[in-house]
Coordinates of C-alpha atoms in Angstrom, one line a residue:
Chain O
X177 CA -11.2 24.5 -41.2
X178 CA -10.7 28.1 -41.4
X179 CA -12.9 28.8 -38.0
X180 CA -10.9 25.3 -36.3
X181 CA -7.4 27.7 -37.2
X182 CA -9.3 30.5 -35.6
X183 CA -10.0 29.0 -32.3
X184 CA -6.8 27.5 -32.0
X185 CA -5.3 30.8 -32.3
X186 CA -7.4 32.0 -30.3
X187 CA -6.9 29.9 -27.4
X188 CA -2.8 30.5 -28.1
X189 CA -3.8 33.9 -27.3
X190 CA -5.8 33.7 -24.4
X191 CA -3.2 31.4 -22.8
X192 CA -0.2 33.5 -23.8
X193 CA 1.3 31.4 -26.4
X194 CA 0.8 33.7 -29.2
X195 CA -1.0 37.0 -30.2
X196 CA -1.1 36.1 -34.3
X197 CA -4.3 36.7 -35.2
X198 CA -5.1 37.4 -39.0
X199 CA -8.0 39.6 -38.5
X200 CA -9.4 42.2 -35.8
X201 CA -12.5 40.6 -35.6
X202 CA -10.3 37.7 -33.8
X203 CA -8.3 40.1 -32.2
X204 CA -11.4 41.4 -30.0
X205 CA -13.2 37.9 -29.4
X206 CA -9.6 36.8 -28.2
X207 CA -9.4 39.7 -25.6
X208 CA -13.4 39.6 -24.8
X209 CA -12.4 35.5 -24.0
X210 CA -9.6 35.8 -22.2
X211 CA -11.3 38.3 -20.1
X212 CA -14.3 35.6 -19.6
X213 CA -11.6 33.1 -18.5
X214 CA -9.9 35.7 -16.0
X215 CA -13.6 36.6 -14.5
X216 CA -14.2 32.4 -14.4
X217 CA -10.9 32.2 -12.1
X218 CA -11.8 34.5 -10.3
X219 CA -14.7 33.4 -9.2
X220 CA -14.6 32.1 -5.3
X221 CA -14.0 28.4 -4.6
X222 CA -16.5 27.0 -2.0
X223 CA -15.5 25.5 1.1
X224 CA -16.0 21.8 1.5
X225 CA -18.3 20.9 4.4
X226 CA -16.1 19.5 7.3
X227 CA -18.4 16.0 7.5
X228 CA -17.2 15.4 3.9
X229 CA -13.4 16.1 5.4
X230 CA -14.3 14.0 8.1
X231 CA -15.7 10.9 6.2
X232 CA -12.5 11.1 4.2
X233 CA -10.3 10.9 7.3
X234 CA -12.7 7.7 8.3
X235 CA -11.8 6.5 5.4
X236 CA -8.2 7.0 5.9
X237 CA -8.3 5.4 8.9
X238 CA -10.3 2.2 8.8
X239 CA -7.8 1.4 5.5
X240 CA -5.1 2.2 8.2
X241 CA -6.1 0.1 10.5
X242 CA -7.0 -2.7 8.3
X243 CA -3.5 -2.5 6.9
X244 CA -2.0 -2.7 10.6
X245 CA -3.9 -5.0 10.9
X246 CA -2.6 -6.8 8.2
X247 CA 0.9 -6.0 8.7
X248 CA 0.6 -7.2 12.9
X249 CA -1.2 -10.5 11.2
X250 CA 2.2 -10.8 8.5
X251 CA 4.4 -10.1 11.0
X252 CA 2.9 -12.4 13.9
X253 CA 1.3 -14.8 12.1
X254 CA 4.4 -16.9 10.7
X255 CA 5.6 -17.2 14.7
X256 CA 2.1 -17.5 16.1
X257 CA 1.8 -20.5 13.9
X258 CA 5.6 -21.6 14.6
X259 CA 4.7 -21.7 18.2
X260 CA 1.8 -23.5 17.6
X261 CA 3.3 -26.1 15.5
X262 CA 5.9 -26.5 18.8
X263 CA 2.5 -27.0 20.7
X264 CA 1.1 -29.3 18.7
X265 CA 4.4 -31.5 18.0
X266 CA 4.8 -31.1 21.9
X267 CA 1.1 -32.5 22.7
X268 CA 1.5 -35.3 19.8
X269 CA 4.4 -36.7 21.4
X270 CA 3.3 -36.4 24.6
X271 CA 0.6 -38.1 23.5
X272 CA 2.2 -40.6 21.2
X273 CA 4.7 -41.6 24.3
X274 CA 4.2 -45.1 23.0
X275 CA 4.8 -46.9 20.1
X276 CA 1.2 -48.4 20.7
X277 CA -0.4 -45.1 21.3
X278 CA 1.0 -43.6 18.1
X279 CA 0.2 -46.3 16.1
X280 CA -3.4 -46.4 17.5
X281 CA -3.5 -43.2 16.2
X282 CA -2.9 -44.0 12.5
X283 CA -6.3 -44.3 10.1
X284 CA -4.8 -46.3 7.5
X285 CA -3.6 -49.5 7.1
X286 CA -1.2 -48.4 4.7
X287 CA 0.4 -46.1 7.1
X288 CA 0.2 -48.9 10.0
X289 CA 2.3 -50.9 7.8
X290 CA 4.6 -47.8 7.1
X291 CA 4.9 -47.3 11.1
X292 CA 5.6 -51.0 11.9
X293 CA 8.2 -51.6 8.8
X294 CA 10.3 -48.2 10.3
X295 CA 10.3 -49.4 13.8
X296 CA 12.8 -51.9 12.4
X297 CA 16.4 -50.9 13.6
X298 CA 14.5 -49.7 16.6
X299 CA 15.3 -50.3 20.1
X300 CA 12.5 -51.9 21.6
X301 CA 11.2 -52.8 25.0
X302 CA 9.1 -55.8 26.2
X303 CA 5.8 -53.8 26.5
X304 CA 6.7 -52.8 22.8
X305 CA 7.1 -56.5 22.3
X306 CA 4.0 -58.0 24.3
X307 CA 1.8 -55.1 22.1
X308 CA 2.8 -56.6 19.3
X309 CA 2.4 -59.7 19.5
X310 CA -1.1 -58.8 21.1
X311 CA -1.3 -57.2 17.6
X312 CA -0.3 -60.1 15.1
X313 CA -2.9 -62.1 17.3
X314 CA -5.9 -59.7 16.8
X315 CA -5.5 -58.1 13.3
X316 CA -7.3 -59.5 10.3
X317 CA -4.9 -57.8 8.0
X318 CA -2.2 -59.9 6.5
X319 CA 0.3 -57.5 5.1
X320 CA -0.2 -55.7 8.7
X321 CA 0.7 -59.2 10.4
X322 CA 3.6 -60.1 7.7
X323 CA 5.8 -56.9 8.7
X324 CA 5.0 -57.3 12.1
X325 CA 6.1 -60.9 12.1
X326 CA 9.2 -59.6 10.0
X327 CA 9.7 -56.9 12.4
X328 CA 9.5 -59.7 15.5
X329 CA 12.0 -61.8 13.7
X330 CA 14.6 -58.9 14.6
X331 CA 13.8 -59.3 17.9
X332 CA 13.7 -63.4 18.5
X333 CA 15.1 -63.5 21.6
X334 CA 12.4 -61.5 23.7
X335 CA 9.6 -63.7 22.2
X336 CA 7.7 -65.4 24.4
X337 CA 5.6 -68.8 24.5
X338 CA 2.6 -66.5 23.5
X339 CA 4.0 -65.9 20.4
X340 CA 4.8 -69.5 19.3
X341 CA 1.4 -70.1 20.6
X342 CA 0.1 -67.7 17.3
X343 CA 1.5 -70.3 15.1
X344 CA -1.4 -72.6 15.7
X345 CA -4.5 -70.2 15.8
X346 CA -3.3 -68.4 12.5
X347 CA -5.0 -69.4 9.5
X348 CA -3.7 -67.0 7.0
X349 CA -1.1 -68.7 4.5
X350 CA 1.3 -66.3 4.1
X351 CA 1.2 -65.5 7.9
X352 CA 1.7 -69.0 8.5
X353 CA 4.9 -68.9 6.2
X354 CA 6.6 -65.7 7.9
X355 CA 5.8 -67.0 10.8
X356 CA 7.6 -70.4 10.1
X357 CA 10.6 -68.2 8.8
X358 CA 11.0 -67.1 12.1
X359 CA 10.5 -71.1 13.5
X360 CA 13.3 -72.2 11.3
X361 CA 16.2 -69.8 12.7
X362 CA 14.5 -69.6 16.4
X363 CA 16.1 -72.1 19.4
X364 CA 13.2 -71.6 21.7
X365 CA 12.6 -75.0 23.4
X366 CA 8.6 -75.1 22.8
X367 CA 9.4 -74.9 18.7
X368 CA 9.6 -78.5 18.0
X369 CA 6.3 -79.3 19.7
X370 CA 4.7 -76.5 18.1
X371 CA 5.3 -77.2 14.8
X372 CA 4.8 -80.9 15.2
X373 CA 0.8 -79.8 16.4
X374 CA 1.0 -77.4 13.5
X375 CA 1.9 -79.8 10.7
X376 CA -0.3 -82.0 11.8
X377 CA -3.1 -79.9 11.3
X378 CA -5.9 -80.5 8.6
X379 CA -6.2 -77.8 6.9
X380 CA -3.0 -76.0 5.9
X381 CA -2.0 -75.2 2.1
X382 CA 0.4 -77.7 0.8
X383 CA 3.4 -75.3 0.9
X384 CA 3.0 -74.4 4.7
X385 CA 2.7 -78.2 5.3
X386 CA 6.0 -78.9 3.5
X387 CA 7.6 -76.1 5.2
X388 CA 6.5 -77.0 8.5
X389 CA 7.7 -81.1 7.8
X390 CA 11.1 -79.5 6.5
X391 CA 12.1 -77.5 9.3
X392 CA 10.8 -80.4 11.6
X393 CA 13.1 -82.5 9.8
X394 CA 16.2 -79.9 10.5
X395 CA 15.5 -79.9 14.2
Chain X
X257 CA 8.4 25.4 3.4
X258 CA 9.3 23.1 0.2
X259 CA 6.4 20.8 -0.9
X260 CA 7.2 17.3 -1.4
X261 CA 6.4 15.9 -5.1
X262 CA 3.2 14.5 -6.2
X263 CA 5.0 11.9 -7.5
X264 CA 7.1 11.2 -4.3
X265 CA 4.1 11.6 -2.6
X266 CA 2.3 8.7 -4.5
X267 CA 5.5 6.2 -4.1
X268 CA 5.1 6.5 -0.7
X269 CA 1.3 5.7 -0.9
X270 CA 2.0 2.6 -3.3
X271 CA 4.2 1.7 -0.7
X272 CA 1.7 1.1 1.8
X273 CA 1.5 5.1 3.6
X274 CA -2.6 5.6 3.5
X275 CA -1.7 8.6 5.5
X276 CA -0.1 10.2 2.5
X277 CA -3.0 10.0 0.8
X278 CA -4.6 12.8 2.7
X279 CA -1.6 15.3 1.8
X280 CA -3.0 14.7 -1.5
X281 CA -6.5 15.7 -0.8
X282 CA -5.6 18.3 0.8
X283 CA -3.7 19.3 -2.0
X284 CA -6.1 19.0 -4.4
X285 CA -10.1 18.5 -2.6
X286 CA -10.7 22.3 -3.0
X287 CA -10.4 22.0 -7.1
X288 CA -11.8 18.8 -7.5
X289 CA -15.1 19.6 -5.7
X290 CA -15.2 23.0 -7.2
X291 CA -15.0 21.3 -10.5
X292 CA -18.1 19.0 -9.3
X293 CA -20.0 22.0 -7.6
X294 CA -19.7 23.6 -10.8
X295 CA -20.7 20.3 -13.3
X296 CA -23.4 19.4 -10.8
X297 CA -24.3 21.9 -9.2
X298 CA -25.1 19.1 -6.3
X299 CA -23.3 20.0 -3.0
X300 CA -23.7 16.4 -1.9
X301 CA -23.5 14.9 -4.8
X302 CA -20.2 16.5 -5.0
X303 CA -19.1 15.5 -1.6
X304 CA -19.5 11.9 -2.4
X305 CA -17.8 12.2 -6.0
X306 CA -14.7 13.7 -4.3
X307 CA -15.2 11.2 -1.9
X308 CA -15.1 8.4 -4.7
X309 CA -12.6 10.2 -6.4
X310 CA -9.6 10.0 -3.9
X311 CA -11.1 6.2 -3.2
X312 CA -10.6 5.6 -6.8
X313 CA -6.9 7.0 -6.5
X314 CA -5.8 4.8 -3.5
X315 CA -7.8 1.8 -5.3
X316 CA -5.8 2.5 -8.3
X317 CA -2.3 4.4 -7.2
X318 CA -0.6 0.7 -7.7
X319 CA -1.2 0.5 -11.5
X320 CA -0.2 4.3 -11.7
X321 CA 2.9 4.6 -13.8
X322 CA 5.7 7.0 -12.0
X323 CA 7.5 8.8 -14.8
X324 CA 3.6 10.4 -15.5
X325 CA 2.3 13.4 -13.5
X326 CA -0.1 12.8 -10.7
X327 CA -1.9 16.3 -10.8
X328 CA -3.4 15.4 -14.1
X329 CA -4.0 11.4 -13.3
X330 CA -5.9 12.3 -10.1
X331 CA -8.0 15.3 -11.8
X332 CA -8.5 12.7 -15.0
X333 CA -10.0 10.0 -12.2
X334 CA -12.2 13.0 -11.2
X335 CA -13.5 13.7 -15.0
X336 CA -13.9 10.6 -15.6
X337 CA -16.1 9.9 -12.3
X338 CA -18.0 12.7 -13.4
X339 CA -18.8 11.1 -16.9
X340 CA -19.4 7.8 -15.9
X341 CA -21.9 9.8 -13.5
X342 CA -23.6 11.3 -16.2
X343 CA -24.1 8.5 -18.5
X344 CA -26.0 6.5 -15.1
X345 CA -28.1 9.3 -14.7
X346 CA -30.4 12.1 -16.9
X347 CA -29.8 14.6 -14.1
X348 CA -27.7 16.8 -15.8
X349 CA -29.1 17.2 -18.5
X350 CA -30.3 20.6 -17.6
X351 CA -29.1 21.9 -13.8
X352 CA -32.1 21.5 -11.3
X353 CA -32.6 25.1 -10.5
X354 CA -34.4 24.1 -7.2
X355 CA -30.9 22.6 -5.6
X356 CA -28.9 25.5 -7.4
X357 CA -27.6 27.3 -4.5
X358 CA -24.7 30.5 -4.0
X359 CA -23.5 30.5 -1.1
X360 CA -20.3 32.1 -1.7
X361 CA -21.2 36.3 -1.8
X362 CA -19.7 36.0 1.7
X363 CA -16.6 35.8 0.0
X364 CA -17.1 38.4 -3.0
X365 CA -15.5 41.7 -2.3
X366 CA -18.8 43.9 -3.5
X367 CA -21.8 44.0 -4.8
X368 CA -20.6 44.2 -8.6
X369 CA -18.5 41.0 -7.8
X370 CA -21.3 39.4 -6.2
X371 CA -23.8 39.8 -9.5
X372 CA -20.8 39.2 -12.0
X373 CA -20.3 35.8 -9.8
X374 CA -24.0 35.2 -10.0
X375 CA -23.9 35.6 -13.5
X376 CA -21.5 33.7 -14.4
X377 CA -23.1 30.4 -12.1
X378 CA -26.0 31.3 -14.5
X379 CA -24.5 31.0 -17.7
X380 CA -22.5 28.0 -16.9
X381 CA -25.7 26.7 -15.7
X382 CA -27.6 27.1 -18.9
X383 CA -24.4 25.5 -20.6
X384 CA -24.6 21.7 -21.8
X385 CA -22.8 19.4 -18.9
X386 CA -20.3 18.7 -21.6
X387 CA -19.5 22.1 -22.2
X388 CA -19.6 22.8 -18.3
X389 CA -17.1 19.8 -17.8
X390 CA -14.5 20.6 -20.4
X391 CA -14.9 24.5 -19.5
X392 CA -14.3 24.0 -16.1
X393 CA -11.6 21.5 -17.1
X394 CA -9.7 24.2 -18.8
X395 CA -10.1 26.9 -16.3
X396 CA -10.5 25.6 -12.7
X397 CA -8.3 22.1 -12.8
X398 CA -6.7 23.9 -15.1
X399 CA -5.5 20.6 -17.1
X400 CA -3.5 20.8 -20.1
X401 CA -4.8 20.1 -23.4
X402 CA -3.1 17.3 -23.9
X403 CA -4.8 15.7 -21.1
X404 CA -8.0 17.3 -21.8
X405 CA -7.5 15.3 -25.3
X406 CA -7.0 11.8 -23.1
X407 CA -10.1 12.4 -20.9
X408 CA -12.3 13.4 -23.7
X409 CA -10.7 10.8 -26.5
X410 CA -9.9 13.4 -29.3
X411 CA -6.8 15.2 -30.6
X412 CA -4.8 18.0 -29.0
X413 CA -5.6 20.3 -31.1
X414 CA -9.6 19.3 -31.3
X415 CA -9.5 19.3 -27.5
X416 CA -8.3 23.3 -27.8
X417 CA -11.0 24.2 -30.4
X418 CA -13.4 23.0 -27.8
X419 CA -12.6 24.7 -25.1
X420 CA -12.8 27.9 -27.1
X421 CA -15.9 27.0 -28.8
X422 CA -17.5 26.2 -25.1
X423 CA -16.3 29.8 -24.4
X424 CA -17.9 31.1 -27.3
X425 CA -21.1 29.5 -26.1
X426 CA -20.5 30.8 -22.0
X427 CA -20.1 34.6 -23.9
X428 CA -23.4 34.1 -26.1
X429 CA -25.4 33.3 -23.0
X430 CA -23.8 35.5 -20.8
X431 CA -24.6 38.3 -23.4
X432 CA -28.0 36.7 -23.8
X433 CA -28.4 37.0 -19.7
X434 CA -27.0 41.2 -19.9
X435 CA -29.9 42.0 -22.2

C-alpha cells in the first residue's frame, strides 16, 4: 500500500502534478524516471512505408466509390423504377387494348370473375359483345358464365340470335336460370321459340322447367 | 492554419465523408504505428494493424458517441487491436530478435543518441508485451490514465501505478544492459 502511494506520487511527479515526495530515496527514482520518459519521447518516430499510405488511400477510395455508388443508385433508382413502371403500364395497355386481350391475360378465375363483374357500367362495343358471348358458350366455369350472363343482361339490346341460341346447349342449372332471367325481360322475337324447345327438353331440373313454362306463360 | 476538431472531423465522417477519414490518419498514423513498431516490433505486422485500426474506426465511427474525445477512442481501437492480437498469437511473447530491425540512426543527431536510442529498443524489447503496451501507452500516444484504466479494465489510480512500475522495470533492464 505504502509502495502503490509511492508510485502514484511518483508518476504526479514525473508528469508535473506534484513534487511531494516523503522521502529522498523517491525524490531521485522520480527524477531518474522522468528522465527515462523524456529519453523514450525522444526517441525518433519511424516513417510509415508509402505502400502502407497507399493501401489506405485504396481503401478510402473503393468505400468512396461504393458509397457513390450507392448514393447515384438512391438517387436514380426511385425514377429509374418510376420510368419503368410508365413502360410497363404503357406496354400493358398497349397490350391489353382489348377487353378480351386483358382478360386473356388473367390466371385466375377469381380474378376473371372480378374483371367481368367491373366491366359492368362499362361502355361496350359489339366485338366486346360477340367475345363474350363466345365466352359464356366455351367456359366450363359457372360462376364465370353467371356474371357474364348478368353482365349481358345490361346490354340486351345488342344480343344477338347466337346468344338465345346458348340457352339450349347450356346444361348448367344455374346458368340455365340467369340466363332465363334475361328471357323473361328480353323482347327479341326468336324468345318464345326458344324457350318453347327449351322447356321441352328432357332433362332440366324442376325449377328451370317451371321457370321456363312461367315465363312462356307471360309471353 | 486552425485545425478542425476531431470531433467535427468524425461528424462529418458519420455523415457519409470517407474522405475525412484520411485527415484523421494523417493526424494520427505516425503514433499509432510507432506504438505498434514498438509493441511488435513487426514492420508489417504493424502496417496491417494500423491498417485495421483506421478500418475499425470508419466500421465503428456510427456507434461513436460525440460529447467523448476521438484522440483517445481512435488510440483505444488501436490498444485494443493490439491485444486482441496478442491473445491470437504467442508471438510476442518474447520479440523475435531476427525481425528486430533500427532503421532510424538516420535520424539521430550523433553517435551518443544513436546507442542511447539503441538502448532503449533493447530494453523495451526484453520488457513483457504488457509492459511494452501500457509503457508505450503512457509515453508515445500519450493517453491519459483515465483511458489507460478503460483499455486495460482497472482503476485510475491502478492504471498510474502501472505505468510507473513498467518504468521501474525499463530502468532495471536498462541498468542491467549498462553493465
Amino acid at each position: 500500500m505504502k509502495n502503490d502511494n509511492t508510485d502514484k506520487d511518483i508518476m504526479d511527479y514525473i508528469d508535473g502534478i506534484s513534487d511531494q515526495l516523503n522521502s529522498d530515496r523517491a525524490r531521485g527514482e522520480a527524477k531518474v524516471l522522468k528522465q527515462l520518459v523524456s529519453d523514450l519521447k525522444e526517441i525518433p518516430l519511424e516513417t510509415i512505408n508509402p505502400q502502407a499510405d497507399n493501401r489506405f488511400y485504396q481503401f478510402i477510395n473503393e468505400k468512396s466509390t461504393n458509397q457513390k455508388s450507392v448514393i447515384y443508385l438512391k438517387r436514380w433508382l426511385p425514377l429509374g423504377l418510376a420510368a419503368a413502371s410508365i413502360i410497363l403500364l404503357l406496354f400493358v395497355f398497349n397490350y391489353n387494348n382489348s377487353y378480351e386481350d386483358a382478360y386473356r391475360a388473367l390466371n385466375s378465375n377469381p380474378d376473371r370473375i372480378r374483371y367481368i363483374y367491373n366491366l359492368n357500367g362499362t361502355e361496350l362495343t359489339s366485338t366486346d359483345i360477340d367475345w363474350l358471348q363466345s365466352e359464356l358458350k366455351n367456359d366450363v366455369h359457372p360462376n364465370i358464365k353467371v356474371t357474364i350472363v348478368d353482365l349481358l343482361t345490361h346490354h340486351k339490346s345488342k344480343l344477338n340470335q347466337e346468344f338465345y341460341d346458348n340457352l339450349q346447349n347450356e346444361s348448367i342449372p344455374s346458368v340455365q336460370m340467369a340466363l332465363l332471367d334475361i328471357f323473361e325481360s328480353s323482347t327479341h322475337v326468336a324468345i318464345s321459340d326458344a324457350l318453347l324447345i327449351f322447356s321441352q327438353k328432357e332433362d332440366l331440373d324442376a325449377s328451370v322447367r317451371q321457370k321456363a313454362n312461367y315465363i312462356l306463360s307471360n309471353q | 492554419m486552425i485545425e478542425v476538431k476531431d470531433e467535427i472531423l468524425l461528424d462529418r465522417l458519420k455523415n457519409g465523408d470517407i474522405e475525412i477519414l484520411g485527415t484523421l490518419y494523417e493526424r494520427y498514423k505516425k503514433q499509432i504505428f510507432n506504438h505498434f513498431l514498438r509493441c511488435t516490433r513487426d514492420y508489417d505486422l504493424s502496417n496491417d494493424l494500423l491498417m485495421e485500426t483506421f478500418e475499425r474506426v470508419y466500421k465503428y465511427c456510427h456507434s461513436f458517441n460525440l460529447s467523448k474525445k476521438v484522440r483517445p477512442w481512435i488510440f483505444q481501437i488501436a490498444v485494443n487491436l493490439l491485444k486482441d492480437t496478442y491473445k491470437t498469437s504467442n508471438r510476442f511473447e518474447s520479440i523475435d530478435k531476427t525481425k528486430v530491425t533500427y532503421t532510424i540512426e538516420a535520424q539521430d543527431t550523433s553517435i551518443d543518441e544513436s546507442y542511447k536510442h539503441k538502448q532503449l529498443y533493447n530494453a523495451l524489447d526484453q520488457l513483457d508485451p504488457y509492459q511494452r503496451n501500457i509503457i508505450s501507452m503512457y509515453y508515445l500516444l500519450e493517453m491519459s490514465y483515465e483511458d489507460i484504466a478503460t483499455t486495460e479494465n482497472m482503476s485510475i489510480n491502478n492504471a498510474r501505478i502501472k505505468v510507473c512500475r513498467s518504468l521501474k522495470k525499463l530502468k532495471e533492464i536498462l541498468k542491467d544492459l549498462e553493465l
